[in-house]
Amino acid sequence: MGLELNRVYQGDCIEKLAQVDAESVDLAFADPPFNIGYEYDVYYDRQSAEEYLDWSRRWMETVWR
């Protein structure tokens, strides 16, 4: 099952990307939080290096799929 074309989806990137058919994306643009302590509306951009790298690996693996 894939996501509908030409729609904007809001949600956790790892969860939403898991709904995209494997090998169905030719280009992905990523602008993730950079873990520098910036205070967003609902997200504080500061994690331990290990947590941040783990999260980064998970979303990159999902995009790669």
PDB file of C-alpha atoms in Angstrom:
ATOM      1  CA  MET A   1       0.000   0.000   0.000  1.00  0.00           C
ATOM      2  CA  GLY A   2       1.333   3.424  -0.879  1.00  0.00           C
ATOM      3  CA  LEU A   3       0.425   6.960   0.019  1.00  0.00           C
ATOM      4  CA  GLU A   4      -1.777   8.988  -2.291  1.00  0.00           C
ATOM      5  CA  LEU A   5       0.093  11.154  -4.827  1.00  0.00           C
ATOM      6  CA  ASN A   6       0.088  14.956  -4.690  1.00  0.00           C
ATOM      7  CA  ARG A   7      -0.852  15.206  -1.024  1.00  0.00           C
ATOM      8  CA  VAL A   8       0.913  16.612   1.989  1.00  0.00           C
ATOM      9  CA  TYR A   9       1.113  14.270   4.961  1.00  0.00           C
ATOM     10  CA  GLN A  10       1.867  15.357   8.487  1.00  0.00           C
ATOM     11  CA  GLY A  11       3.298  12.967  11.028  1.00  0.00           C
ATOM     12  CA  ASP A  12       6.389  11.166  12.209  1.00  0.00           C
ATOM     13  CA  CYS A  13       8.674  10.805   9.194  1.00  0.00           C
ATOM     14  CA  ILE A  14       9.685   7.239  10.033  1.00  0.00           C
ATOM     15  CA  GLU A  15       6.058   6.125  10.405  1.00  0.00           C
ATOM     16  CA  LYS A  16       4.893   7.904   7.245  1.00  0.00           C
ATOM     17  CA  LEU A  17       7.836   6.750   5.129  1.00  0.00           C
ATOM     18  CA  ALA A  18       7.106   3.162   6.168  1.00  0.00           C
ATOM     19  CA  GLN A  19       3.756   3.532   4.346  1.00  0.00           C
ATOM     20  CA  VAL A  20       5.447   4.393   1.047  1.00  0.00           C
ATOM     21  CA  ASP A  21       5.953   1.477  -1.328  1.00  0.00           C
ATOM     22  CA  ALA A  22       9.558   0.248  -1.350  1.00  0.00           C
ATOM     23  CA  GLU A  23      11.645   1.550  -4.258  1.00  0.00           C
ATOM     24  CA  SER A  24       8.883   3.946  -5.332  1.00  0.00           C
ATOM     25  CA  VAL A  25      10.701   7.239  -4.619  1.00  0.00           C
ATOM     26  CA  ASP A  26      13.337   8.719  -6.908  1.00  0.00           C
ATOM     27  CA  LEU A  27      14.210  11.799  -4.849  1.00  0.00           C
ATOM     28  CA  ALA A  28      13.898  12.767  -1.199  1.00  0.00           C
ATOM     29  CA  PHE A  29      14.678  16.173   0.294  1.00  0.00           C
ATOM     30  CA  ALA A  30      15.515  16.094   3.983  1.00  0.00           C
ATOM     31  CA  ASP A  31      15.831  19.034   6.357  1.00  0.00           C
ATOM     32  CA  PRO A  32      15.957  17.291   9.730  1.00  0.00           C
ATOM     33  CA  PRO A  33      16.529  18.931  13.077  1.00  0.00           C
ATOM     34  CA  PHE A  34      20.277  19.281  13.540  1.00  0.00           C
ATOM     35  CA  ASN A  35      20.418  18.604  17.288  1.00  0.00           C
ATOM     36  CA  ILE A  36      21.766  22.060  18.130  1.00  0.00           C
ATOM     37  CA  GLY A  37      19.323  22.956  20.899  1.00  0.00           C
ATOM     38  CA  TYR A  38      16.821  24.967  18.841  1.00  0.00           C
ATOM     39  CA  GLU A  39      13.383  25.215  20.486  1.00  0.00           C
ATOM     40  CA  TYR A  40      10.652  24.395  17.960  1.00  0.00           C
ATOM     41  CA  ASP A  41       6.913  24.685  18.763  1.00  0.00           C
ATOM     42  CA  VAL A  42       6.532  21.072  19.850  1.00  0.00           C
ATOM     43  CA  TYR A  43      10.046  19.678  19.723  1.00  0.00           C
ATOM     44  CA  TYR A  44      13.220  20.545  21.603  1.00  0.00           C
ATOM     45  CA  ASP A  45      16.210  19.947  19.346  1.00  0.00           C
ATOM     46  CA  ARG A  46      18.679  18.469  21.840  1.00  0.00           C
ATOM     47  CA  GLN A  47      19.319  14.760  22.312  1.00  0.00           C
ATOM     48  CA  SER A  48      22.384  12.800  23.290  1.00  0.00           C
ATOM     49  CA  ALA A  49      24.709  12.101  20.369  1.00  0.00           C
ATOM     50  CA  GLU A  50      23.805   8.411  20.536  1.00  0.00           C
ATOM     51  CA  GLU A  51      20.028   9.083  20.444  1.00  0.00           C
ATOM     52  CA  TYR A  52      20.377  11.564  17.591  1.00  0.00           C
ATOM     53  CA  LEU A  53      22.561   9.254  15.500  1.00  0.00           C
ATOM     54  CA  ASP A  54      20.205   6.318  16.124  1.00  0.00           C
ATOM     55  CA  TRP A  55      17.208   8.401  15.022  1.00  0.00           C
ATOM     56  CA  SER A  56      19.118   9.693  11.970  1.00  0.00           C
ATOM     57  CA  ARG A  57      20.048   6.159  10.933  1.00  0.00           C
ATOM     58  CA  ARG A  58      16.415   5.041  11.251  1.00  0.00           C
ATOM     59  CA  TRP A  59      14.967   7.805   9.043  1.00  0.00           C
ATOM     60  CA  MET A  60      17.788   7.456   6.489  1.00  0.00           C
ATOM     61  CA  GLU A  61      17.262   3.676   6.282  1.00  0.00           C
ATOM     62  CA  THR A  62      13.548   4.279   5.766  1.00  0.00           C
ATOM     63  CA  VAL A  63      14.220   6.761   2.957  1.00  0.00           C
ATOM     64  CA  TRP A  64      16.722   4.360   1.371  1.00  0.00           C
ATOM     65  CA  ARG A  65      14.129   1.574   1.349  1.00  0.00           C
TER      66      ARG A  65
END
